Amino acid sequence: MRFNAKDLALLARQPSGCFDKEGKLKICRVVGDEKLIEPRERWCRLKGNLLFLMKNKNRSLYRVEESIVFPSACPSPAPDKIASKKSSEASEVVILERCWVVEFRSKTDVSIVLKFQSGEPDLYVEAASKPDCESWAVALGEANSEGLQNKIQQLRRLIMEIKEERSSDEARQFLPSSQIDSLGEPQFTSIQRIANEPKLEFSLACKDLVAATRDRKLNTFIQVSVVHPAEHILTRYSSTEIVEGTRDPLFLTGVTFPPEYPIYEETKIKLTVYDVKDKSQDTVRTSVLPDHKEPRADVGRSFLGCTTFRVGDLVKSKEQQLTLTLRTSDGGKTVGTIEVNLVKMGELEDGETDHITTDGQDQKCALVRECTTAEGISGKDSLPSLNAVLKNPICKLYRFPTSDNKWMRIREQMAETTLSFHVPKELINLHIKEDMRRNQELKDLGELAPHWDNMRKSVIAHCDQMLSMYQDTLAELGKHTGSSFKSSCSKGEKTLEFIPINLHLQRMHVHSPRLKDALYDVITVGAPAAHFQGFKNGGLRKLLSKFEAERRNTGYQCIYYSPENTAKAKEVLSNINHLQPLISSLADLLLNSASQHSPDSLKNSLKMLSEKTELFVHAFKDQLVRSALLALYTARPGCVLKKPAGPRNSAEEGGDLQHQDHPSQIKRQDSIPHHSEYDEEEWDRVWANVGKSLNCVIAMVDRLLEKDSVSNIKEGENDPAAADCNVLHTGGDWYEQLYPLVITLKDCMGEVVTRAKQSMAFVLLQELACGLPQCLMLTLRRDIVFSQALAGLVCGFVIKLHTGLRDQGFLQQLHSVGLLVQYEGLLSTYSEEAGMLEDMAVGISDLQKVMFKVIEAKSEDFLPIITGRREHYIIEVQLPAKMFELLPQEIKEGKLLRMYPVLFNVGINEQQTLAERFGDTTLQENINQENLELLKEYYKLFTEKMPPDCLPHFQEQNDLKGLLENLHQNIQAKKRKNVEIMWLAATICRKLNGVRFTCCKSAKDRTSMSVTLEQCSILRDEHQLHKDFFIRALDCMRRCQQVIKQGFSVKILELRRIFFKYSEGISSAGSDLSSFPLLATQLLKL
């Protein structure tokens, strides 16, 4: 190679703007690990693939060395060809050819090494800082001649892709201007599809691939990219799995585009085939990446060939199949063919799988429409209500061979839910209203003795602080924009502590050629727990037990009421707040019917008033109200308490009875007396007056209706009830005769409400005062955990209701028995996760107090409506009119639907190993035993109320009673990491039409391994998955898109270890889990 020293010296003296990069570096030569001399600081200038090393470290001009040194990789010119001049500034020139850059990845190392293929001593380069080192590494790597060649190849491929587009653009130049104006914006042809179904799905296979060497066995995968017609930008979309050891790979992973994806007939799809040299080092991207850059040419993979096709060509092809030629980057050499098979919904399966590893030409991919809607309802009808709950679906398509050499098709879908934020916001709003009412009730207690008054002030002050916290949290959630789920990295944020972690729907739709289509749903969510508050002192289960024990020892400060009595007090207050305005409105409705002189309306109004008033009276038939009234009296200033059991004066008693016999003359009593003897029987008289007043109203209505009737009434007949009321009206207006009786009823009811509210508020005051501030903090923690659990439950119920609308047996089970909700926990009982498990157990147990109600939607807003109070919530699920009409009459009439949540937990990670060897697993054993009893109760109720033919026919391979007995034995066995418990509980849940949940700390690693293993096991047990393809199917579902994405690192070795432990008894074969499932990879938005 000949060089012109004058030109090189001239180039070295050019201004700074002429160079690609320049800066100060320490340079020396290295042989092996030994430096020949100490690094010297020099000013370096990079131009193209020439690196000039200046004689000194400064920019000032220097005299030129007499010679220019070249690495032996590039033969030096003859001495007589290099001019020896004293004006040159360069000490050495390094030509970057047949070399590569080695960068040290430690955080502190700021050096790189240039290695030469010829064996020339390495060039050691040290920068001043880590960013400077990284920028020099990139610049030197790109300046290498091989890097420039790669850039040229990439540009050639892009030119090939847009050649066809140029022809259409050039044609427009020859159109008249008027015709161009009429064209306007480009119009693209949409793909016809079924509502709520993917727009496009296809499978891939290659044939006759050419390897670099004859004896090499290819390990190939296909990268799928999309060229959008409007932007002409190449976007990586997905990829297949890696198929090893064949030149005719048939890929089990297909390509699917969700309904919202902007794909048209004019859209182009690029298929690039890579050969993976070292699978363990390769990371395959499968997610939608808004990045048109080509992947780096890592040593782990090599480019084989690529091809491009229009979506319209595939959709309109006669055989719904394209056979394309794979070519090298320059478009010259043919390296094989690739077959694209369109997957159309409803197409039957014809292909055989005798040669599935080498031959896929005649196999058509087929799926039928998902059975997610009832007969008579189109997907378009159910789409709005589902879209109100689910969003951002991500789909995967697979084809797996069955044991009879047929193809089954599997569509795996994961979707976020808007309920992650909707339900917590609704709950917090209800908490705020409930706490504001409680604070006002405490203020309305009236005058109290100094001790109790100071206690009340302290309680109200603390409650106001908590109320302000709830209001601030609600305001912050109202400002939230962006993702509809909370990622795991945000689980410790205070403003998001009410939001569940990674709440998603994981759905698997299976279409088998000879079996009924099936749909399997699993809700995945992080364990409901108060992560922000921490677990230093344990979780709710331990904290509540400790708090209750401490409360029993504080009787000298306040009155102790059991948790049952406290809950009863809250129930009484809730009934009061609900029934009082309802009875008042019904009484007004009765008067309105009387003024209109309408007998039928009067009867109906009286019936409703009687029913609600009887409920009102019954609510106070409890000893708690009497004892609380007495306790409240003792808390009044200057009270005098006589012996309550002393005999009363008979004259007074007779006078009272005589007074009660004339309810029309009942006068409103004062509140409980402050300075006189407390009469315990006074409360009985007060609330009994409500019933007597109602009897008077009923008697008067009966008399009015009798007089209005023209038959079957004997004149002169007297009504004893009316006589008892001392009301002998014989005529006049109905309204005038009913009005005083209705007013008396309202007055009596108001007296009862005043006394009952004060007494129950006093009970709540004791609960709060006995444990400030721990009581309020526990309430907050319980609200947080319950909010996360309820969001998942509502999501699961809505999805289950939509998928079961065509199943009359399920709908009958729903209103006759209730819905089984099974949670699979994978938390350990060691360290913080033990506290999470305690929180989770209490939160799931609290879901028993939730009832569901299905109503017809009156607007386009289909989000659920939440009403009620703590410990008693009603979730109203809205359905469109056409879907609502398919429900049984009982559900349409508003029957409340019960939930039966059960939790079974088995820790499977390394922390559980520590707990089993050095810690305690009693918590897990107790939770499993308690929930087994709940499951048995549900099964007993199910067998009593449901016929046996309601169970799914395709899952009748085991007897439910036998499965329950097996589950009981496994729980009693106390075996280490007994995953059989999880499989039995999941199987029982599916057979009982239940809703399945899978939870771990963040719903990522362990949850992903569990869900994908469960899916493949279902395919094997229920849909005849070929036994030799169990592991390969599992690998397909567990492929890794990115090992690290947005701060989350997948522990491959840990996942592999978890899989083998969790797969014990499921499969005897091993698996190279160098990848991760769809569930986890999509959750790597996290």
mmCIF file of C-alpha atoms in Angstrom, residues 603 702-715 717:
data_model
loop_
_atom_site.group_PDB
_atom_site.id
_atom_site.type_symbol
_atom_site.label_atom_id
_atom_site.label_comp_id
_atom_site.label_asym_id
_atom_site.label_seq_id
_atom_site.Cartn_x
_atom_site.Cartn_y
_atom_site.Cartn_z
ATOM 1 C CA LYS A 603 -101.870 -0.073 48.120
ATOM 2 C CA ASP A 702 -107.548 -0.221 55.088
ATOM 3 C CA ARG A 703 -110.529 1.792 56.336
ATOM 4 C CA LEU A 704 -110.278 4.258 53.460
ATOM 5 C CA LEU A 705 -110.105 1.446 50.927
ATOM 6 C CA GLU A 706 -113.038 -0.326 52.559
ATOM 7 C CA LYS A 707 -115.218 2.733 52.365
ATOM 8 C CA ASP A 708 -114.199 3.184 48.748
ATOM 9 C CA SER A 709 -115.176 -0.371 47.898
ATOM 10 C CA VAL A 710 -118.728 -1.091 46.749
ATOM 11 C CA SER A 711 -118.874 -4.785 47.586
ATOM 12 C CA ASN A 712 -118.027 -7.395 50.243
ATOM 13 C CA ILE A 713 -118.162 -4.790 53.045
ATOM 14 C CA LYS A 714 -120.758 -4.859 55.776
ATOM 15 C CA GLU A 715 -121.907 -1.537 57.053
ATOM 16 C CA GLU A 717 -118.370 -3.141 60.974
#
